[in-house]
């Protein structure tokens, strides 16, 4: 029997946890939440999820960061909830110098900032898991829910608690959390049918962190939601906007919307195209896929090896620059694609490529990748500053 929460319920919980930042005092926030959820869930100081020392800069907040809750009503009996909110500091962790990884408890590489942040909450979640395991509580299903950074934390949490109980994951506008191997392992452990990743087309945050970072689920269904326009939109990152887009629709209806897929043939034609491009949502999507396409050309069947050696003080962009620079010196049918890719990035950034004046060295390629990442990060910062 399927035990997932309805889309509107999961979205409402991801939205309402922001009461912790909207009210002047924690007491007022708890009162508002209890009035809203009445007999379904009980919000109190003792089920507050807080950060402790040791988190990344900007993470040591005075308010709670979420809740661990047991369902109280007949409809929610047997269900437990771990809910995380976002923070305006997310983009600050994802700038050029912060694309470093660390190993999660499952042994896979994840973003170090997210991992460090989650570690500050683990003691409280460990205590909650002891409560969940008590037979008298009758808990059979756990729901990990979060928006923005909260989605990243919910992903790490769902993988960490693993198969102790039937675990569902719901994320809204979440960035990528770990490398491809982490995404695949998490999907395998939870089951793709228990992962609900919801994102708007023009929400910039899901575009953060380049390949080999990958979204969870690695296979199965993504719950793509159309949003108008071609540029990143702060409004479509906001959790109330996600709630409005979902409305009363169920998961089966939402999954009917699909995002355009890009073939290798289409990517090649796009790289060769002569059109004018700027930093739009569509272009960022093309660049993401073009990066993977070109890296495959450079590394052949061993392209996934890149995902396994990011770390040890080597940043992701350093490694990408190294591989692309090596590609310049390979066969002409490979170097050509590297050059086209770098030219396309420069065009998007408003830079002019002059063949006889520009040397595509590793340092130059690194600087171009840094500038692209920074441009995407700035768009995300503009959105994130409005969520708190």
Tab-separated table of C-alpha atoms in Angstrom:
chain	number	residue	atom	x	y	z
A	1	UNK	CA	0.000	0.000	0.000
A	2	UNK	CA	1.269	3.450	-0.903
A	3	UNK	CA	1.715	5.758	2.080
A	4	UNK	CA	2.949	8.948	0.423
A	5	UNK	CA	1.476	12.243	1.562
A	6	UNK	CA	-0.707	14.157	-0.924
A	7	UNK	CA	1.164	16.802	-2.892
A	8	UNK	CA	-0.714	19.688	-1.279
A	9	UNK	CA	0.025	18.358	2.237
A	10	UNK	CA	3.764	17.927	1.634
A	11	UNK	CA	3.938	21.373	0.029
A	12	UNK	CA	2.004	22.986	2.880
A	13	UNK	CA	4.388	21.520	5.470
A	14	UNK	CA	7.417	22.739	3.495
A	15	UNK	CA	5.828	26.199	3.385
A	16	UNK	CA	4.543	26.419	6.937
A	17	UNK	CA	7.854	25.531	8.606
A	18	UNK	CA	8.918	29.077	7.648
A	19	UNK	CA	6.731	30.265	10.517
A	20	UNK	CA	9.959	29.920	12.501
A	21	UNK	CA	11.320	32.956	10.637
A	22	UNK	CA	8.103	34.928	10.163
A	23	UNK	CA	7.140	35.523	13.779
A	24	UNK	CA	8.954	37.662	16.321
A	25	UNK	CA	9.223	34.870	18.849
A	26	UNK	CA	9.381	31.107	18.724
A	27	UNK	CA	6.376	30.938	21.021
A	28	UNK	CA	4.257	32.869	18.521
A	29	UNK	CA	5.430	30.622	15.677
A	30	UNK	CA	4.506	27.461	17.569
A	31	UNK	CA	1.113	28.881	18.486
A	32	UNK	CA	0.386	29.762	14.859
A	33	UNK	CA	1.390	26.301	13.653
A	34	UNK	CA	-0.720	24.542	16.275
A	35	UNK	CA	-3.729	26.666	15.350
A	36	UNK	CA	-3.171	25.743	11.709
A	37	UNK	CA	-2.681	21.995	12.138
A	38	UNK	CA	-4.883	21.546	15.212
A	39	UNK	CA	-5.140	17.845	16.133
A	40	UNK	CA	-3.113	16.572	13.154
A	41	UNK	CA	0.365	17.536	14.394
A	42	UNK	CA	1.660	19.020	17.644
A	43	UNK	CA	4.387	21.667	17.407
A	44	UNK	CA	6.378	22.283	20.592
A	45	UNK	CA	9.824	23.276	21.835
A	46	UNK	CA	10.788	19.666	22.413
A	47	UNK	CA	10.285	18.643	18.768
A	48	UNK	CA	12.098	21.625	17.331
A	49	UNK	CA	15.024	20.869	15.032
A	50	UNK	CA	17.896	23.253	15.723
A	51	UNK	CA	21.422	23.726	14.452
A	52	UNK	CA	24.351	23.382	16.830
A	53	UNK	CA	27.863	24.761	16.548
A	54	UNK	CA	30.039	23.498	13.751
A	55	UNK	CA	27.851	24.387	10.775
A	56	UNK	CA	28.898	26.514	7.813
A	57	UNK	CA	28.977	30.342	8.054
A	58	UNK	CA	25.499	31.778	8.389
A	59	UNK	CA	24.043	28.515	9.657
A	60	UNK	CA	24.213	29.311	13.363
A	61	UNK	CA	20.742	30.800	13.585
A	62	UNK	CA	18.779	31.751	16.676
A	63	UNK	CA	15.541	30.233	15.390
A	64	UNK	CA	14.694	26.606	14.807
A	65	UNK	CA	15.438	25.000	11.482
A	66	UNK	CA	12.594	22.520	11.343
A	67	UNK	CA	10.611	19.927	13.246
A	68	UNK	CA	10.478	16.231	14.048
A	69	UNK	CA	6.820	15.270	14.422
A	70	UNK	CA	4.567	12.290	15.040
A	71	UNK	CA	1.176	12.197	13.375
A	72	UNK	CA	-1.653	12.643	15.884
A	73	UNK	CA	-4.890	12.370	13.926
A	74	UNK	CA	-6.442	9.172	12.588
A	75	UNK	CA	-5.300	10.045	9.059
A	76	UNK	CA	-1.683	10.555	10.169
A	77	UNK	CA	-1.432	7.771	12.742
A	78	UNK	CA	1.716	5.735	12.112
A	79	UNK	CA	3.400	8.550	10.192
A	80	UNK	CA	6.446	10.564	11.303
A	81	UNK	CA	7.653	13.805	9.729
A	82	UNK	CA	11.098	15.412	9.551
A	83	UNK	CA	10.742	18.879	8.043
A	84	UNK	CA	13.485	21.357	7.135
A	85	UNK	CA	13.310	24.987	6.068
A	86	UNK	CA	15.629	26.910	3.767
A	87	UNK	CA	17.965	29.825	4.392
A	88	UNK	CA	19.052	32.892	2.466
A	89	UNK	CA	22.676	31.844	2.983
A	90	UNK	CA	22.446	28.858	0.640
A	91	UNK	CA	23.942	30.624	-2.380
A	92	UNK	CA	26.895	31.820	-0.294
A	93	UNK	CA	27.934	28.183	0.213
A	94	UNK	CA	27.736	27.415	-3.498
A	95	UNK	CA	30.054	30.066	-4.889
A	96	UNK	CA	33.286	29.197	-6.685
A	97	UNK	CA	35.403	28.376	-3.653
A	98	UNK	CA	32.799	26.155	-2.029
A	99	UNK	CA	32.315	23.421	-4.612
A	100	UNK	CA	34.081	20.913	-2.394
A	101	UNK	CA	32.875	17.510	-1.315
A	102	UNK	CA	33.019	15.251	1.704
A	103	UNK	CA	31.901	11.680	2.231
A	104	UNK	CA	28.489	11.070	3.686
A	105	UNK	CA	27.868	8.284	6.173
A	106	UNK	CA	26.937	6.051	3.242
A	107	UNK	CA	30.414	6.610	1.778
A	108	UNK	CA	29.403	8.749	-1.199
A	109	UNK	CA	30.581	12.243	-2.085
A	110	UNK	CA	28.190	15.090	-1.272
A	111	UNK	CA	28.493	18.855	-1.055
A	112	UNK	CA	30.546	19.604	2.046
A	113	UNK	CA	28.413	22.567	3.141
A	114	UNK	CA	25.204	20.551	3.086
A	115	UNK	CA	26.891	17.642	4.831
A	116	UNK	CA	28.318	19.879	7.545
A	117	UNK	CA	24.936	21.537	8.079
A	118	UNK	CA	23.130	18.216	8.347
A	119	UNK	CA	25.677	16.920	10.836
A	120	UNK	CA	24.710	19.707	13.251
A	121	UNK	CA	21.163	18.327	13.341
A	122	UNK	CA	21.927	14.617	13.533
A	123	UNK	CA	21.984	14.362	17.356
A	124	UNK	CA	18.369	15.551	17.546
A	125	UNK	CA	17.299	13.309	14.671
A	126	UNK	CA	19.025	10.324	16.322
A	127	UNK	CA	16.939	10.915	19.441
A	128	UNK	CA	13.802	11.145	17.319
A	129	UNK	CA	14.620	7.863	15.586
A	130	UNK	CA	14.681	6.174	19.004
A	131	UNK	CA	11.140	7.445	19.568
A	132	UNK	CA	10.094	6.199	16.134
A	133	UNK	CA	11.448	2.728	16.875
A	134	UNK	CA	9.341	2.337	20.024
A	135	UNK	CA	6.539	-0.164	19.242
A	136	UNK	CA	4.019	1.803	21.297
A	137	UNK	CA	4.163	4.653	18.768
A	138	UNK	CA	3.291	2.369	15.860
A	139	UNK	CA	5.311	4.351	13.312
A	140	UNK	CA	5.556	2.632	9.930
A	141	UNK	CA	6.366	5.535	7.584
A	142	UNK	CA	8.740	8.511	7.726
A	143	UNK	CA	8.364	11.597	5.533
A	144	UNK	CA	11.422	13.839	4.956
A	145	UNK	CA	10.321	17.204	3.558
A	146	UNK	CA	12.133	20.408	2.636
A	147	UNK	CA	12.338	23.440	0.362
A	148	UNK	CA	15.530	24.981	-1.056
A	149	UNK	CA	18.369	24.193	1.387
A	150	UNK	CA	15.726	22.315	3.355
A	151	UNK	CA	15.351	20.010	0.366
A	152	UNK	CA	19.079	19.269	0.395
A	153	UNK	CA	18.961	18.505	4.127
A	154	UNK	CA	15.863	16.345	3.686
A	155	UNK	CA	17.699	14.364	0.991
A	156	UNK	CA	20.676	13.703	3.262
A	157	UNK	CA	18.317	12.808	6.091
A	158	UNK	CA	16.291	10.358	4.003
A	159	UNK	CA	19.434	8.556	2.855
A	160	UNK	CA	20.884	8.525	6.373
A	161	UNK	CA	17.845	6.956	8.024
A	162	UNK	CA	17.658	4.669	4.986
A	163	UNK	CA	15.504	1.608	5.361
A	164	UNK	CA	14.869	1.725	9.114
A	165	UNK	CA	11.253	2.424	8.175
A	166	UNK	CA	9.456	3.038	4.891
A	167	UNK	CA	10.903	6.463	4.013
A	168	UNK	CA	9.530	9.043	1.581
A	169	UNK	CA	11.391	12.122	0.345
A	170	UNK	CA	9.718	15.338	-0.858
A	171	UNK	CA	11.805	18.267	-2.105
A	172	UNK	CA	10.727	21.592	-3.577
A	173	UNK	CA	13.217	23.779	-5.458
A	174	UNK	CA	16.174	21.834	-4.068
A	175	UNK	CA	19.742	22.146	-5.330
A	176	UNK	CA	21.723	19.066	-6.270
A	177	UNK	CA	23.201	17.480	-3.159
A	178	UNK	CA	25.798	14.883	-4.126
A	179	UNK	CA	27.608	13.355	-7.055
A	180	UNK	CA	26.069	10.840	-9.451
A	181	UNK	CA	26.938	7.814	-7.313
A	182	UNK	CA	25.199	9.349	-4.278
A	183	UNK	CA	22.103	10.178	-6.324
A	184	UNK	CA	21.902	6.656	-7.729
A	185	UNK	CA	22.523	4.973	-4.374
A	186	UNK	CA	19.924	7.135	-2.614
A	187	UNK	CA	17.395	6.385	-5.351
A	188	UNK	CA	18.106	2.655	-5.082
A	189	UNK	CA	17.829	2.649	-1.281
A	190	UNK	CA	14.597	4.647	-1.049
A	191	UNK	CA	13.018	3.511	-4.303
A	192	UNK	CA	12.320	6.010	-7.069
A	193	UNK	CA	8.589	5.727	-6.369
A	194	UNK	CA	9.189	7.202	-2.905
A	195	UNK	CA	11.002	10.327	-4.099
A	196	UNK	CA	9.021	13.418	-5.103
A	197	UNK	CA	11.295	16.125	-6.541
A	198	UNK	CA	9.251	19.179	-7.480
A	199	UNK	CA	10.768	22.105	-9.365
A	200	UNK	CA	9.669	25.048	-11.501
A	201	UNK	CA	11.255	25.595	-14.900
A	202	UNK	CA	12.487	29.081	-13.952
A	203	UNK	CA	13.559	28.344	-10.370
A	204	UNK	CA	17.344	28.938	-10.392
A	205	UNK	CA	18.221	26.849	-7.330
A	206	UNK	CA	17.758	23.389	-8.926
A	207	UNK	CA	20.361	24.496	-11.486
A	208	UNK	CA	23.005	25.008	-8.801
A	209	UNK	CA	26.074	22.749	-8.703
A	210	UNK	CA	27.232	21.397	-12.083
A	211	UNK	CA	27.758	17.799	-13.184
A	212	UNK	CA	28.866	15.380	-11.760
A	213	UNK	CA	26.504	16.622	-9.028
A	214	UNK	CA	23.134	15.035	-9.775
A	215	UNK	CA	19.565	15.257	-8.545
A	216	UNK	CA	17.720	12.610	-6.571
A	217	UNK	CA	15.980	10.608	-7.943
A	218	UNK	CA	18.592	9.506	-10.457
A	219	UNK	CA	15.873	7.620	-12.338
A	220	UNK	CA	12.118	7.516	-12.323
A	221	UNK	CA	9.875	10.575	-12.263
A	222	UNK	CA	10.639	14.239	-11.626
A	223	UNK	CA	7.699	16.502	-10.864
A	224	UNK	CA	8.459	19.320	-13.280
A	225	UNK	CA	6.194	22.354	-13.104
A	226	UNK	CA	5.933	24.852	-15.908
A	227	UNK	CA	6.587	28.504	-15.095
A	228	UNK	CA	6.448	31.333	-17.649
A	229	UNK	CA	9.379	33.254	-19.070
A	230	UNK	CA	12.905	32.363	-20.083
A	231	UNK	CA	14.869	33.986	-17.249
A	232	UNK	CA	15.421	32.858	-13.674
A	233	UNK	CA	12.602	33.993	-11.421
A	234	UNK	CA	12.803	34.644	-7.694
A	235	UNK	CA	9.027	34.324	-7.481
A	236	UNK	CA	9.109	30.758	-8.758
A	237	UNK	CA	11.553	29.692	-6.073
A	238	UNK	CA	9.229	30.788	-3.272
A	239	UNK	CA	7.435	28.022	-1.420
A	240	UNK	CA	4.026	29.772	-1.529
A	241	UNK	CA	4.355	29.802	-5.329
A	242	UNK	CA	4.976	26.057	-5.332
A	243	UNK	CA	1.847	25.602	-3.222
A	244	UNK	CA	-0.168	27.714	-5.653
A	245	UNK	CA	1.162	25.769	-8.653
A	246	UNK	CA	0.272	22.452	-7.038
A	247	UNK	CA	-3.147	23.575	-5.885
A	248	UNK	CA	-5.412	20.595	-5.313
A	249	UNK	CA	-3.680	18.396	-7.903
A	250	UNK	CA	-2.404	14.975	-6.926
A	251	UNK	CA	0.964	13.478	-7.798
A	252	UNK	CA	-0.354	11.559	-10.802
A	253	UNK	CA	-1.638	14.750	-12.403
A	254	UNK	CA	1.533	16.737	-11.698
A	255	UNK	CA	3.810	14.090	-13.213
A	256	UNK	CA	2.009	14.604	-16.516
A	257	UNK	CA	4.104	17.734	-17.091
A	258	UNK	CA	7.484	16.950	-18.647
A	259	UNK	CA	10.643	18.903	-19.370
A	260	UNK	CA	12.196	18.766	-22.821
A	261	UNK	CA	14.923	16.147	-23.115
A	262	UNK	CA	18.109	16.859	-25.033
A	263	UNK	CA	19.715	14.296	-27.339
A	264	UNK	CA	23.405	14.111	-28.225
A	265	UNK	CA	22.495	15.138	-31.758
A	266	UNK	CA	20.606	18.168	-30.467
A	267	UNK	CA	23.461	19.171	-28.153
A	268	UNK	CA	25.975	18.956	-30.993
A	269	UNK	CA	23.793	21.119	-33.229
A	270	UNK	CA	23.353	23.660	-30.430
A	271	UNK	CA	27.105	23.925	-29.858
A	272	UNK	CA	27.598	24.489	-33.589
A	273	UNK	CA	24.799	27.038	-33.870
A	274	UNK	CA	25.562	30.677	-34.632
A	275	UNK	CA	22.680	32.258	-32.742
A	276	UNK	CA	22.949	34.846	-29.977
A	277	UNK	CA	22.569	33.553	-26.431
A	278	UNK	CA	22.322	35.003	-22.930
A	279	UNK	CA	21.989	33.495	-19.451
A	280	UNK	CA	18.452	32.153	-19.584
A	281	UNK	CA	16.957	29.064	-17.993
A	282	UNK	CA	16.949	27.296	-21.348
A	283	UNK	CA	20.572	28.167	-22.081
A	284	UNK	CA	21.747	26.978	-18.654
A	285	UNK	CA	20.010	23.674	-19.361
A	286	UNK	CA	21.820	23.377	-22.678
A	287	UNK	CA	25.170	24.233	-21.084
A	288	UNK	CA	24.667	21.587	-18.388
A	289	UNK	CA	24.045	18.902	-20.982
A	290	UNK	CA	26.790	20.212	-23.267
A	291	UNK	CA	29.311	19.922	-20.422
A	292	UNK	CA	28.504	16.237	-19.979
A	293	UNK	CA	28.583	15.720	-23.756
A	294	UNK	CA	32.026	17.312	-24.121
A	295	UNK	CA	33.469	15.556	-21.065
A	296	UNK	CA	32.361	12.234	-22.515
A	297	UNK	CA	34.247	13.140	-25.672
A	298	UNK	CA	37.366	13.889	-23.618
A	299	UNK	CA	37.202	10.904	-21.310
A	300	UNK	CA	35.408	8.343	-23.433
A	301	UNK	CA	33.716	5.532	-21.587
A	302	UNK	CA	35.659	6.501	-18.461
A	303	UNK	CA	33.855	9.839	-18.042
A	304	UNK	CA	32.333	8.713	-14.741
A	305	UNK	CA	35.843	8.484	-13.303
A	306	UNK	CA	35.705	12.229	-12.807
A	307	UNK	CA	32.988	11.809	-10.190
A	308	UNK	CA	35.185	9.516	-8.136
A	309	UNK	CA	38.231	11.749	-7.843
A	310	UNK	CA	36.713	15.093	-6.913
A	311	UNK	CA	37.948	15.804	-3.416
A	312	UNK	CA	41.225	15.711	-1.582
A	313	UNK	CA	41.550	19.479	-1.810
A	314	UNK	CA	40.824	19.533	-5.559
A	315	UNK	CA	37.710	21.551	-6.341
A	316	UNK	CA	35.205	20.386	-8.895
A	317	UNK	CA	35.920	23.300	-11.212
A	318	UNK	CA	39.664	22.591	-11.002
A	319	UNK	CA	39.050	19.036	-12.161
A	320	UNK	CA	36.659	20.064	-14.932
A	321	UNK	CA	39.174	22.627	-16.186
A	322	UNK	CA	41.928	20.015	-16.129
A	323	UNK	CA	39.945	17.528	-18.218
A	324	UNK	CA	38.774	20.137	-20.727
A	325	UNK	CA	42.298	21.528	-21.115
A	326	UNK	CA	43.594	18.016	-21.786
A	327	UNK	CA	40.860	17.643	-24.385
A	328	UNK	CA	42.324	20.549	-26.339
A	329	UNK	CA	45.416	18.441	-27.032
A	330	UNK	CA	43.547	15.324	-28.107
A	331	UNK	CA	42.393	14.460	-31.611
A	332	UNK	CA	40.872	17.263	-33.645
A	333	UNK	CA	37.409	15.724	-33.529
A	334	UNK	CA	37.580	16.022	-29.708
A	335	UNK	CA	39.335	19.378	-29.269
A	336	UNK	CA	36.781	20.924	-31.619
A	337	UNK	CA	33.976	20.251	-29.150
A	338	UNK	CA	35.923	21.686	-26.224
A	339	UNK	CA	36.549	24.883	-28.182
A	340	UNK	CA	32.892	25.159	-29.210
A	341	UNK	CA	31.822	24.656	-25.591
A	342	UNK	CA	34.154	27.351	-24.226
A	343	UNK	CA	33.113	29.731	-27.011
A	344	UNK	CA	29.461	29.167	-26.152
A	345	UNK	CA	30.048	29.930	-22.461
A	346	UNK	CA	31.928	33.106	-23.359
A	347	UNK	CA	29.097	34.196	-25.630
A	348	UNK	CA	26.551	33.631	-22.858
A	349	UNK	CA	28.721	35.702	-20.492
A	350	UNK	CA	29.024	38.524	-23.026
A	351	UNK	CA	32.687	37.828	-23.779
A	352	UNK	CA	34.223	37.824	-27.238
A	353	UNK	CA	36.267	34.858	-28.398
A	354	UNK	CA	39.245	35.825	-30.579
A	355	UNK	CA	41.024	32.680	-31.749
A	356	UNK	CA	44.478	34.164	-32.312
A	357	UNK	CA	44.503	36.062	-29.009
A	358	UNK	CA	43.109	33.525	-26.569
A	359	UNK	CA	45.049	30.524	-25.343
A	360	UNK	CA	42.745	27.855	-23.962
A	361	UNK	CA	44.955	26.965	-21.026
A	362	UNK	CA	43.752	25.182	-17.925
A	363	UNK	CA	43.837	28.468	-15.991
A	364	UNK	CA	41.809	30.258	-18.665
A	365	UNK	CA	39.204	27.489	-18.813
A	366	UNK	CA	38.995	27.474	-15.012
A	367	UNK	CA	38.349	31.225	-15.012
A	368	UNK	CA	35.559	30.834	-17.583
A	369	UNK	CA	33.904	28.061	-15.573
A	370	UNK	CA	34.211	30.180	-12.427
A	371	UNK	CA	32.533	33.114	-14.157
A	372	UNK	CA	29.690	30.949	-15.397
A	373	UNK	CA	29.130	29.417	-11.967
A	374	UNK	CA	29.197	32.866	-10.403
A	375	UNK	CA	26.616	34.174	-12.880
A	376	UNK	CA	24.238	31.327	-12.039
A	377	UNK	CA	24.914	31.822	-8.317
A	378	UNK	CA	24.068	35.527	-8.492
A	379	UNK	CA	20.718	34.672	-10.063
A	380	UNK	CA	20.121	32.217	-7.236
A	381	UNK	CA	21.160	34.713	-4.561
A	382	UNK	CA	18.557	37.143	-5.829
A	383	UNK	CA	15.925	34.467	-5.331
A	384	UNK	CA	17.188	33.204	-1.991
A	385	UNK	CA	17.338	36.627	-0.374
A	386	UNK	CA	13.561	36.762	-0.723
A	387	UNK	CA	12.645	33.442	0.870
A	388	UNK	CA	13.263	34.478	4.467
